[in-house]
Short mmCIF file of C-alpha atoms in Angstrom, two decimals:
data_model
loop_
_atom_site.label_atom_id
_atom_site.label_comp_id
_atom_site.label_asym_id
_atom_site.label_seq_id
_atom_site.Cartn_x
_atom_site.Cartn_y
_atom_site.Cartn_z
CA MET A 1 43.56 50.73 -7.72
CA LYS A 2 41.83 53.27 -6.48
CA PRO A 3 39.72 53.13 -3.31
CA THR A 4 36.58 54.15 -5.34
CA ASP A 5 37.29 52.50 -8.13
CA THR A 6 34.95 49.01 -8.92
CA PRO A 7 36.41 45.56 -9.90
CA ARG A 8 35.52 45.60 -13.22
CA SER A 9 34.39 41.50 -12.60
CA LEU A 10 31.70 43.18 -10.04
CA ARG A 11 30.49 45.70 -12.39
CA PRO A 12 27.29 45.52 -13.86
CA SER A 13 27.40 44.30 -17.48
CA ILE A 14 25.80 45.93 -20.36
CA PRO A 15 22.72 44.62 -20.29
CA THR A 16 22.30 44.65 -16.98
CA ARG A 17 23.56 48.71 -17.28
CA VAL A 18 21.07 48.69 -19.64
CA LEU A 19 18.13 46.97 -18.66
CA THR A 20 18.62 48.64 -15.46
CA ILE A 21 17.76 52.00 -16.82
CA ALA A 22 14.87 50.66 -18.44
CA VAL A 23 13.29 49.62 -15.62
CA LEU A 24 13.63 53.50 -14.27
CA VAL A 25 11.95 54.80 -17.14
CA ILE A 26 9.25 52.49 -16.63
CA VAL A 27 8.73 53.55 -12.90
CA LEU A 28 8.74 57.29 -13.87
CA ALA A 29 6.67 56.46 -16.84
CA VAL A 30 4.13 54.78 -14.44
CA PRO A 31 1.02 57.44 -13.96
CA PRO A 32 -0.59 58.42 -11.11
CA PRO A 33 -3.07 55.99 -10.03
CA ARG A 34 -7.01 56.32 -12.41
CA PRO A 35 -10.00 56.28 -10.29
CA GLY A 36 -10.66 52.63 -9.02
CA GLN A 37 -7.50 51.26 -9.83
CA ARG A 38 -5.74 49.24 -7.91
CA ARG A 39 -2.42 49.82 -6.22
CA LEU A 40 -0.41 49.22 -3.14
CA THR A 41 -2.91 51.16 -0.11
CA ARG A 42 -4.22 50.18 2.77
CA GLY A 43 -5.79 46.98 2.68
CA THR A 44 -5.76 46.36 -1.53
CA THR A 45 -2.75 44.34 -3.24
CA MET A 46 -2.23 44.28 -7.16
CA ILE A 47 -0.97 40.90 -6.99
CA HIS A 48 -2.78 38.12 -8.74
CA PHE A 49 -1.93 34.71 -9.17
CA GLY A 50 -2.23 32.88 -13.19
CA THR A 51 -1.41 29.56 -14.13
CA GLY A 52 2.16 30.41 -13.53
CA GLY A 53 2.15 32.02 -10.14
CA TRP A 54 1.94 35.59 -10.02
CA ARG A 55 4.24 37.81 -12.84
CA ALA A 56 4.31 41.45 -12.89
CA VAL A 57 6.51 44.13 -14.73
CA ILE A 58 9.92 45.35 -12.96
CA GLY A 59 9.27 48.22 -10.87
CA ASP A 60 5.36 48.65 -11.91
CA GLU A 61 3.92 45.91 -9.47
CA PHE A 62 7.34 43.59 -9.20
CA THR A 63 8.74 45.60 -6.75
CA ARG A 64 9.95 44.76 -2.97
CA ALA A 65 7.43 45.71 -1.71
CA HIS A 66 5.49 43.20 -3.14
CA VAL A 67 7.78 40.93 -2.83
CA ARG A 68 7.86 40.98 1.51
CA LEU A 69 3.57 41.77 1.10
CA LEU A 70 3.51 38.27 -0.30
CA THR A 71 5.69 36.71 1.58
CA GLN A 72 4.30 37.87 4.77
CA GLY A 73 0.74 36.60 3.12
CA LEU A 74 2.79 33.46 2.45
CA ALA A 75 4.38 33.66 6.39
CA ASN A 76 1.34 34.01 8.01
CA ARG A 77 -0.44 30.73 6.59
CA ILE A 78 3.26 28.77 7.44
CA LEU A 79 2.58 30.43 11.53
CA ALA A 80 -1.23 29.21 11.44
CA GLU A 81 -0.10 25.22 10.08
CA ASP A 82 2.84 25.37 12.76
CA THR A 83 5.05 24.12 9.67
CA ALA A 84 7.94 26.81 9.81
CA GLU A 85 10.45 24.04 11.39
CA GLN A 86 9.14 22.29 7.84
CA GLY A 87 10.07 25.34 6.28
CA VAL A 88 10.46 27.12 2.64
CA VAL A 89 12.59 26.48 0.03
CA ILE A 90 13.43 28.79 -2.10
CA GLY A 91 15.11 29.13 -5.16
CA TYR A 92 15.97 31.74 -8.18
CA ASP A 93 16.88 32.35 -11.92
CA ARG A 94 18.84 34.71 -13.99
CA ARG A 95 16.57 37.39 -14.95
CA PHE A 96 17.06 40.57 -13.28
CA LEU A 97 16.76 41.32 -9.12
CA SER A 98 15.93 37.15 -8.86
CA ASP A 99 18.09 37.03 -6.86
CA THR A 100 18.14 40.35 -4.85
CA ALA A 101 14.32 39.40 -4.78
CA ALA A 102 14.98 35.91 -3.46
CA TRP A 103 16.61 37.55 0.15
CA TRP A 104 14.21 40.02 0.51
CA ALA A 105 12.13 36.68 0.90
CA VAL A 106 14.38 35.16 3.51
CA GLU A 107 14.34 38.68 5.37
CA VAL A 108 10.76 38.38 6.01
CA LEU A 109 10.39 34.52 6.91
CA VAL A 110 13.17 34.92 9.53
CA GLY A 111 11.00 38.00 10.45
CA ASN A 112 8.29 35.07 11.32
CA GLY A 113 10.06 32.66 12.85
CA ILE A 114 10.83 30.06 9.84
CA GLN A 115 13.32 28.60 8.65
CA VAL A 116 14.47 28.51 4.82
CA THR A 117 16.77 26.95 2.86
CA LEU A 118 17.95 28.81 -0.48
CA ILE A 119 19.35 27.78 -3.58
CA ASP A 120 21.96 30.48 -3.54
CA ARG A 121 22.41 29.67 -7.58
CA PRO A 122 20.68 30.56 -10.70
CA SER A 123 19.05 27.46 -11.09
CA PRO A 124 15.82 25.56 -12.63
CA THR A 125 13.15 26.05 -11.21
CA PRO A 126 12.53 22.63 -11.33
CA THR A 127 15.56 22.08 -8.61
CA THR A 128 13.42 24.58 -6.65
CA MET A 129 10.41 21.70 -6.27
CA TRP A 130 13.09 18.38 -6.33
CA THR A 131 14.30 20.62 -3.46
CA VAL A 132 11.25 20.50 -1.02
CA ARG A 133 10.25 17.20 -1.74
CA ARG A 134 13.67 15.73 -0.47
CA LEU A 135 13.18 18.27 2.08
CA LYS A 136 10.02 17.06 2.69
CA ALA A 137 9.65 21.05 3.26
CA ALA A 138 5.83 22.79 3.74
CA TYR A 139 7.19 25.60 0.90
CA GLY A 140 8.73 26.86 -1.91
CA MET A 141 9.29 30.00 -3.73
CA ALA A 142 10.90 30.39 -7.15
CA VAL A 143 11.49 33.84 -8.70
CA THR A 144 10.97 34.32 -12.75
CA ALA A 145 8.78 35.27 -15.07
CA SER A 146 9.96 31.53 -17.14
CA HIS A 147 9.21 32.77 -20.53
CA ASN A 148 7.81 36.25 -20.14
CA PRO A 149 9.87 39.09 -21.95
CA ALA A 150 12.81 40.16 -19.89
CA LEU A 151 11.02 43.02 -18.91
CA TYR A 152 8.83 40.24 -16.85
CA ASN A 153 9.40 39.04 -13.02
CA GLY A 154 7.98 36.42 -10.66
CA ILE A 155 6.82 34.25 -8.38
CA LYS A 156 6.06 30.47 -8.44
CA ILE A 157 4.77 28.63 -5.10
CA PHE A 158 4.74 25.08 -4.68
CA LEU A 159 3.05 23.15 -1.99
CA PRO A 160 4.27 20.15 0.35
CA GLY A 161 5.48 17.10 -3.02
CA GLY A 162 7.54 20.04 -4.91
CA ARG A 163 3.51 20.54 -6.91
CA ASP A 164 2.58 24.07 -8.16
CA ALA A 165 0.19 25.76 -5.65
CA ASP A 166 -3.38 24.47 -7.30
CA LEU A 167 -6.43 28.04 -7.85
CA GLU A 168 -7.62 27.28 -4.46
CA PHE A 169 -4.58 27.40 -2.44
CA THR A 170 -3.76 30.76 -4.73
CA ASP A 171 -7.46 32.57 -4.35
CA GLU A 172 -7.04 32.37 -0.76
CA LEU A 173 -3.46 33.45 -0.73
CA ALA A 174 -4.31 36.62 -2.81
CA ALA A 175 -7.39 37.62 -0.25
CA SER A 176 -5.56 37.38 2.04
CA LEU A 177 -2.99 40.01 0.35
CA GLY A 178 -5.80 42.02 0.30
CA LEU A 179 -5.74 42.47 4.07
CA LEU A 180 -1.84 43.76 4.62
CA THR A 181 -0.29 46.40 4.67
CA ASP A 182 3.28 47.38 4.76
CA ALA A 183 3.05 47.51 8.49
CA ASP A 184 2.02 43.60 8.94
CA VAL A 185 5.67 42.41 7.11
CA ARG A 186 7.89 42.13 10.31
CA SER A 187 11.43 40.88 8.75
CA VAL A 188 15.38 41.62 9.22
CA GLU A 189 18.01 43.38 8.38
CA PRO A 190 19.57 41.96 5.39
CA HIS A 191 23.45 41.23 7.61
CA GLU A 192 21.13 39.83 9.77
CA ALA A 193 19.26 37.44 7.55
CA ARG A 194 22.67 36.25 5.94
CA SER A 195 23.90 34.84 9.67
CA CYS A 196 20.84 34.01 11.23
CA GLU A 197 20.88 30.30 12.12
CA LEU A 198 17.62 29.65 10.39
CA VAL A 199 18.71 30.31 6.94
CA THR A 200 20.24 26.97 5.36
CA ILE A 201 22.72 27.83 2.27
CA GLN A 202 22.86 24.86 -0.63
CA ARG A 203 24.87 25.92 -2.82
CA SER A 204 24.84 22.26 -4.53
CA ILE A 205 22.18 21.18 -6.91
CA ASN A 206 23.84 17.52 -7.94
CA TRP A 207 20.84 15.90 -5.79
CA TYR A 208 18.13 17.21 -8.38
CA LEU A 209 20.80 16.02 -11.19
CA ASP A 210 22.20 12.39 -9.88
CA ALA A 211 17.82 11.80 -9.11
CA ILE A 212 17.19 11.86 -13.75
CA ILE A 213 21.03 10.51 -13.73
CA ASP A 214 19.55 7.55 -12.16
CA LYS A 215 16.06 7.17 -13.81
CA LEU A 216 18.02 7.93 -17.87
CA ASP A 217 19.76 4.78 -19.34
CA THR A 218 22.62 6.26 -19.50
CA GLU A 219 24.30 2.49 -20.63
CA THR A 220 22.43 2.93 -24.27
CA ILE A 221 23.01 6.89 -24.58
CA ARG A 222 26.97 6.28 -24.26
CA HIS A 223 27.06 3.92 -26.89
CA ALA A 224 25.11 5.77 -29.22
CA HIS A 225 27.10 8.78 -29.50
CA MET A 226 25.46 11.07 -29.50
CA HIS A 227 26.14 14.95 -30.36
CA ILE A 228 24.04 17.65 -28.96
CA VAL A 229 23.36 21.27 -29.28
CA LEU A 230 21.88 23.16 -26.05
CA ASP A 231 20.58 26.96 -26.01
CA PRO A 232 19.61 27.70 -22.84
CA MET A 233 18.21 31.27 -24.05
CA PHE A 234 20.69 32.82 -21.64
CA GLY A 235 18.08 31.46 -18.31
CA VAL A 236 19.63 28.30 -16.24
CA SER A 237 20.02 25.17 -17.94
CA GLU A 238 23.27 24.76 -18.95
CA THR A 239 25.01 23.44 -16.01
CA SER A 240 22.00 20.54 -15.03
CA LEU A 241 21.92 19.87 -18.98
CA GLN A 242 25.34 19.85 -19.74
CA THR A 243 26.23 17.51 -16.38
CA ILE A 244 23.96 15.20 -17.49
CA LEU A 245 24.86 14.59 -21.12
CA LEU A 246 28.15 14.41 -20.26
CA THR A 247 27.83 11.89 -18.25
CA ALA A 248 26.37 9.76 -20.68
CA ARG A 249 29.38 10.89 -22.86
CA CYS A 250 27.30 12.77 -25.68
CA GLN A 251 29.64 15.16 -27.39
CA VAL A 252 27.70 18.67 -26.22
CA ASP A 253 27.91 22.06 -27.61
CA VAL A 254 26.09 25.23 -26.52
CA ILE A 255 25.01 28.95 -27.57
CA HIS A 256 23.70 31.50 -26.00
CA ASP A 257 24.87 30.87 -22.87
CA ARG A 258 26.28 33.77 -20.94
CA HIS A 259 24.22 36.31 -18.20
CA ASP A 260 22.15 38.09 -20.24
CA PRO A 261 19.01 38.87 -18.42
CA LEU A 262 18.03 41.04 -21.46
CA PHE A 263 18.18 36.87 -23.07
CA GLY A 264 19.60 38.49 -26.34
CA GLY A 265 16.75 41.62 -27.24
CA ARG A 266 14.31 37.62 -27.65
CA MET A 267 11.28 36.06 -25.20
CA PRO A 268 13.31 33.34 -23.38
CA SER A 269 10.83 31.27 -24.93
CA PRO A 270 11.95 28.12 -27.87
CA THR A 271 9.46 27.85 -30.25
CA GLU A 272 9.57 28.01 -33.72
CA GLY A 273 10.08 31.09 -33.99
CA THR A 274 13.12 31.89 -31.51
CA VAL A 275 15.54 29.31 -32.40
CA THR A 276 17.40 30.04 -35.63
CA THR A 277 20.31 30.12 -34.45
CA LEU A 278 20.22 26.38 -32.48
CA ARG A 279 18.43 25.43 -35.59
CA ASN A 280 21.44 26.74 -37.54
CA ALA A 281 23.97 25.28 -35.24
CA VAL A 282 22.57 21.70 -35.76
CA VAL A 283 22.76 21.29 -39.06
CA GLU A 284 25.63 23.40 -39.99
CA SER A 285 27.38 21.32 -36.80
CA GLY A 286 25.52 18.12 -37.84
CA ALA A 287 24.11 17.28 -34.83
CA ASP A 288 21.67 14.20 -34.04
CA LEU A 289 19.34 17.07 -32.41
CA GLY A 290 18.80 20.30 -30.19
CA ILE A 291 17.00 21.20 -26.77
CA ALA A 292 16.51 24.45 -25.81
CA THR A 293 14.46 25.83 -22.86
CA ASP A 294 13.43 28.63 -21.58
CA GLY A 295 14.56 31.34 -19.22
CA ASP A 296 13.87 29.14 -15.78
CA ALA A 297 14.29 25.57 -17.40
CA ASP A 298 10.67 24.04 -16.57
CA ARG A 299 10.06 24.32 -21.24
CA LEU A 300 11.26 23.01 -23.48
CA GLY A 301 11.94 23.05 -27.87
CA ILE A 302 13.73 20.63 -30.11
CA ILE A 303 14.93 20.80 -33.30
CA ASP A 304 16.03 17.53 -35.05
CA ASP A 305 19.02 16.70 -37.27
CA THR A 306 17.21 17.55 -40.36
CA GLY A 307 17.10 21.34 -38.19
CA ALA A 308 12.99 20.70 -38.47
CA TYR A 309 11.54 22.09 -35.49
CA LEU A 310 9.02 19.68 -33.16
CA THR A 311 6.25 21.09 -31.99
CA PRO A 312 5.47 20.10 -27.49
CA ASN A 313 3.01 18.17 -28.57
CA GLN A 314 5.37 16.30 -31.38
CA VAL A 315 7.59 15.40 -28.34
CA LEU A 316 5.16 15.17 -25.87
CA VAL A 317 3.35 12.08 -27.89
CA LEU A 318 7.30 10.97 -29.00
CA LEU A 319 7.50 10.23 -25.17
CA TYR A 320 4.41 8.76 -24.45
CA ASP A 321 4.83 6.15 -26.93
CA TYR A 322 8.53 5.87 -25.79
CA LEU A 323 7.53 4.77 -22.49
CA LEU A 324 4.55 2.48 -23.82
CA THR A 325 6.46 0.56 -26.27
CA ARG A 326 10.16 0.53 -25.43
CA LYS A 327 9.93 0.85 -21.32
CA GLY A 328 7.04 -1.39 -20.87
CA TRP A 329 5.19 1.57 -18.54
CA THR A 330 1.42 1.32 -18.47
CA GLY A 331 -0.73 3.90 -17.55
CA PRO A 332 -2.95 6.60 -18.65
CA ALA A 333 -1.68 10.08 -20.23
CA VAL A 334 -3.11 14.19 -18.34
CA ARG A 335 -2.95 16.70 -20.98
CA ASN A 336 -4.81 19.64 -21.41
CA MET A 337 -7.77 21.45 -23.06
CA SER A 338 -5.43 22.90 -25.40
CA THR A 339 -2.60 20.00 -26.26
CA THR A 340 -2.72 17.74 -28.79
CA HIS A 341 -5.53 14.82 -29.64
CA LEU A 342 -2.75 12.71 -30.94
CA LEU A 343 -2.01 12.05 -27.83
CA ASP A 344 -5.77 10.27 -26.67
CA ARG A 345 -5.00 7.94 -30.33
CA VAL A 346 -1.06 6.86 -28.75
CA ALA A 347 -3.19 6.26 -25.32
CA ALA A 348 -5.95 4.33 -27.19
CA ALA A 349 -3.66 2.18 -29.35
CA HIS A 350 -2.12 0.75 -25.72
CA GLY A 351 -6.03 0.00 -24.06
CA GLN A 352 -5.26 3.49 -21.74
CA VAL A 353 -6.99 6.55 -22.08
CA CYS A 354 -6.03 10.33 -21.74
CA TYR A 355 -7.64 12.90 -19.44
CA GLU A 356 -8.62 16.40 -20.38
CA VAL A 357 -7.37 19.50 -17.90
CA PRO A 358 -7.77 23.28 -17.61
CA VAL A 359 -4.33 25.17 -18.64
CA GLY A 360 -2.44 24.92 -15.82
CA PHE A 361 0.45 22.84 -14.73
CA LYS A 362 -1.40 22.20 -11.57
CA TRP A 363 -4.16 20.77 -13.07
CA ILE A 364 -2.17 17.67 -15.05
CA SER A 365 0.57 17.36 -11.95
CA ALA A 366 -2.89 16.34 -9.69
CA LYS A 367 -4.73 14.23 -12.19
CA MET A 368 -1.51 12.05 -12.85
CA ALA A 369 -1.78 12.06 -8.91
CA GLU A 370 -5.26 10.88 -8.99
CA THR A 371 -4.88 8.51 -11.78
CA GLY A 372 -1.17 7.23 -11.78
CA ALA A 373 -0.72 8.22 -15.40
CA VAL A 374 3.04 7.58 -17.24
CA ILE A 375 2.86 11.35 -18.27
CA GLY A 376 1.45 14.50 -18.29
CA GLY A 377 1.54 17.79 -20.52
CA GLU A 378 0.92 21.04 -22.34
CA SER A 379 1.45 22.04 -26.19
CA SER A 380 3.43 25.06 -24.19
CA GLY A 381 6.52 23.34 -24.13
CA GLY A 382 5.92 21.35 -20.24
CA LEU A 383 5.52 18.36 -19.17
CA THR A 384 6.17 15.52 -16.59
CA VAL A 385 7.33 12.06 -15.98
CA ARG A 386 5.62 9.75 -13.23
CA GLY A 387 8.22 8.96 -10.43
CA HIS A 388 9.67 12.47 -11.31
CA ILE A 389 8.86 15.71 -9.58
CA PRO A 390 4.74 16.98 -9.71
CA GLY A 391 5.46 19.81 -12.14
CA LYS A 392 7.13 20.17 -16.07
CA ASP A 393 11.36 19.62 -15.98
CA GLY A 394 12.66 20.77 -19.63
CA VAL A 395 15.75 19.24 -18.13
CA TYR A 396 14.31 15.88 -17.34
CA ALA A 397 12.61 16.18 -20.85
CA GLY A 398 14.98 16.52 -23.14
CA SER A 399 17.26 14.25 -21.10
CA LEU A 400 15.01 11.16 -21.68
CA LEU A 401 14.05 12.61 -24.94
CA VAL A 402 18.08 11.75 -25.98
CA GLU A 403 17.55 8.58 -24.52
CA ALA A 404 14.66 7.62 -26.84
CA VAL A 405 16.54 8.38 -29.78
CA ALA A 406 19.26 6.43 -27.84
CA ALA A 407 17.35 3.95 -27.53
CA SER A 408 15.61 3.52 -30.94
CA GLY A 409 18.88 3.93 -32.80
CA LYS A 410 17.25 6.34 -35.35
CA LYS A 411 17.27 9.75 -36.38
CA LEU A 412 14.65 11.54 -34.17
CA SER A 413 13.49 12.93 -37.62
CA GLU A 414 12.72 8.98 -38.49
CA LEU A 415 11.27 8.49 -35.10
CA TYR A 416 8.76 11.53 -35.59
CA ALA A 417 7.86 9.55 -38.80
CA ASP A 418 7.35 6.32 -37.71
CA ILE A 419 4.65 8.13 -35.16
CA VAL A 420 3.28 9.79 -37.51
CA ALA A 421 2.96 6.09 -39.66
CA ARG A 422 1.15 4.52 -37.04
CA TYR A 423 -1.27 7.19 -35.22
CA GLY A 424 -1.90 9.45 -38.09
CA GLU A 425 -1.61 13.01 -37.92
CA LEU A 426 -2.47 16.14 -36.44
CA VAL A 427 -1.71 19.68 -36.98
CA MET A 428 -2.23 22.29 -34.65
CA VAL A 429 -2.04 25.78 -34.44
CA GLU A 430 -1.63 29.08 -32.55
CA GLY A 431 -2.65 33.09 -32.52
CA ALA A 432 -2.21 35.11 -30.11
CA TYR A 433 -3.49 38.43 -29.91
CA GLY A 434 -3.89 41.70 -27.59
CA PHE A 435 -5.55 43.92 -25.81
CA THR A 436 -6.87 46.87 -24.01
CA SER A 437 -8.51 46.55 -20.56
CA GLU A 438 -11.86 47.86 -22.93
CA ARG A 439 -11.13 45.36 -25.82
CA ARG A 440 -11.42 43.04 -23.20
CA ALA A 441 -14.66 43.38 -21.08
CA GLU A 442 -16.07 42.88 -24.60
CA LEU A 443 -14.10 40.05 -25.32
CA GLU A 444 -15.17 38.78 -22.47
CA GLU A 445 -18.82 39.78 -21.89
CA ARG A 446 -19.44 38.74 -26.25
CA ILE A 447 -17.54 35.01 -26.31
CA PHE A 448 -17.25 34.11 -22.45
CA CYS A 449 -20.84 35.53 -21.29
CA ALA A 450 -23.05 35.84 -24.62
CA HIS A 451 -21.43 32.51 -25.71
CA ASP A 452 -21.25 34.16 -29.48
CA LEU A 453 -19.35 31.58 -31.58
CA PRO A 454 -18.90 31.37 -35.29
CA ALA A 455 -20.38 30.06 -37.99
CA PHE A 456 -17.84 27.18 -38.20
CA ALA A 457 -17.88 25.35 -42.13
CA HIS A 458 -17.22 21.51 -39.80
CA ASP A 459 -20.33 20.26 -37.97
CA VAL A 460 -20.19 20.93 -33.76
CA GLU A 461 -20.99 17.81 -31.86
CA ARG A 462 -20.29 19.63 -28.87
CA VAL A 463 -18.86 23.16 -26.69
CA SER A 464 -17.94 23.40 -23.34
CA TRP A 465 -16.80 26.23 -21.29
CA ASP A 466 -14.93 24.68 -18.59
CA ASP A 467 -12.18 26.99 -18.79
CA GLY A 468 -12.54 29.23 -21.50
CA CYS A 469 -14.52 28.18 -24.84
CA LYS A 470 -13.85 25.24 -26.35
CA VAL A 471 -15.30 23.88 -29.64
CA TYR A 472 -15.33 19.93 -29.89
CA PHE A 473 -15.91 18.94 -33.67
CA THR A 474 -17.71 16.00 -35.32
CA GLY A 475 -15.33 13.02 -36.74
CA GLY A 476 -12.51 15.21 -34.76
CA GLY A 477 -10.92 18.39 -34.19
CA TRP A 478 -11.07 21.49 -31.92
CA VAL A 479 -10.96 25.11 -31.52
CA THR A 480 -10.41 27.00 -28.25
CA ILE A 481 -10.80 30.72 -27.04
CA ARG A 482 -9.47 31.67 -23.62
CA PHE A 483 -7.57 34.53 -21.82
CA SER A 484 -3.98 32.99 -20.82
CA GLY A 485 -3.24 32.80 -17.98
CA THR A 486 0.30 34.54 -17.55
CA GLU A 487 0.45 36.83 -20.58
CA PRO A 488 -2.11 39.67 -21.37
CA LEU A 489 -3.61 37.69 -24.40
CA LEU A 490 -5.77 35.94 -25.94
CA ARG A 491 -5.43 32.51 -27.30
CA VAL A 492 -6.43 30.81 -29.69
CA PHE A 493 -5.79 26.90 -30.69
CA ALA A 494 -6.65 24.78 -33.54
CA GLU A 495 -6.26 21.66 -34.15
CA MET A 496 -7.64 19.35 -37.12
CA PRO A 497 -6.16 16.31 -39.80
CA THR A 498 -4.35 18.95 -41.87
CA GLY A 499 -2.36 22.23 -41.36
CA ASP A 500 -5.18 24.50 -43.45
CA GLU A 501 -8.09 23.12 -42.46
CA ALA A 502 -6.17 24.00 -38.41
CA ARG A 503 -4.98 28.04 -40.16
CA SER A 504 -8.90 27.61 -41.70
CA ILE A 505 -10.37 27.70 -38.67
CA ALA A 506 -8.16 29.64 -36.51
CA ALA A 507 -8.80 32.34 -39.22
CA VAL A 508 -12.95 32.60 -38.51
CA VAL A 509 -12.44 32.46 -34.67
CA ALA A 510 -10.26 36.32 -35.80
CA SER A 511 -12.50 37.22 -38.39
CA HIS A 512 -15.65 36.71 -36.14
CA TYR A 513 -14.09 38.48 -33.37
CA GLY A 514 -12.59 41.30 -35.34
CA LEU A 515 -8.49 40.21 -33.42
CA ASN A 516 -5.23 41.51 -34.48
CA ALA A 517 -1.85 39.47 -34.52
#
């Protein structure tokens, strides 16, 4: 091999080269700022936090300068709190630039004299949260855009104990970033960071895996001889879920496991429309169930033994009932405003309550801590259980579902049929609508300022404006209208006793505001 040749194993993969070209195209195509448009100039920043951290298009807003600026803002807070020795845990997923961006953050933290523990391998975001709690670190950072399209990346920030950064924290951090410039960033050179004694490299995730295995009834799973198909969606859950399930003696098949920063050309989000291959694999192999996780493994989607897609709402209800009925746990549940009210029925049947909070898992984890709730979750696929990390974890949720099926002695399809027989059925539909900046302003004014609501065929009991808009109908059922905190979309959720009723309610909303999918 010539000295100038690059070993094949070190050459970028074809998907990586394609994405690199795409990012360069985006960078070159970004027009000069329009009057009033925010750019990284003195005293301004385009870093904005949504319900799931900061996410932006790679090469446009997700840049080295912005990552360094955000990290400096966090470093300033750590220094003011005198928690530099407690340090920061950093993790990253398989997205384009995730590993590189993690080191950009390390360089800045080290430049500020702050201890860093870097999980230097692609790993689930819940692993970072778990490590923050295990090490009693001051903060955590995960470089990921979770379920967003491949052209996005971002950073999630975690507070002490491993919980999601709350609104007060992100608002304060965002405000402080507006006062910083490139000149305010203190950092060291890459080679200095990689050899600095302030940096601890952690490549093992066994603490996290062992914590989940210890919580599971592995003996029951072993004797159920279960066959599971995993779909990490080209993300980071394969090693974790496979290790846990193989430890419990399951037969495990894996699809979509290679490193592909384009995620196979699909959204790395385990929705009904993205798990067709998993469905086929479960049916063709006669597996007991299929588990799909999103890009950073904090969300999950499930295929049952018949090939049917179980919604996150159904999984949440099933697991809550399992913990109360078969495991003997007691306590309330927590859900966000766009998650099934069937959870309320399960709680009431066991003498418990179900608390409703705004969208954003930080609200769920905070309410769980306040009330000692058994479970908390959201219709987008994230849930957690008391005693685990205070944030969503698709790896643990998927493993616990396997235990629930094994303990029941039934098929997953039969198990959920029992839920419907005991608690009835509610059907949810969702619509997601894009918009221009001008259209967004119009919708904000019309819906959230003028409170211009459609004329519904059902009697309205009350309307809440606490987080977007939620209309509660007399006798049950509801509809929510709100802007997404992670994507440029207006989301409409409707839940009614039948699918036809839910679709009718959603259609009335879409027609009233002239929304097009």
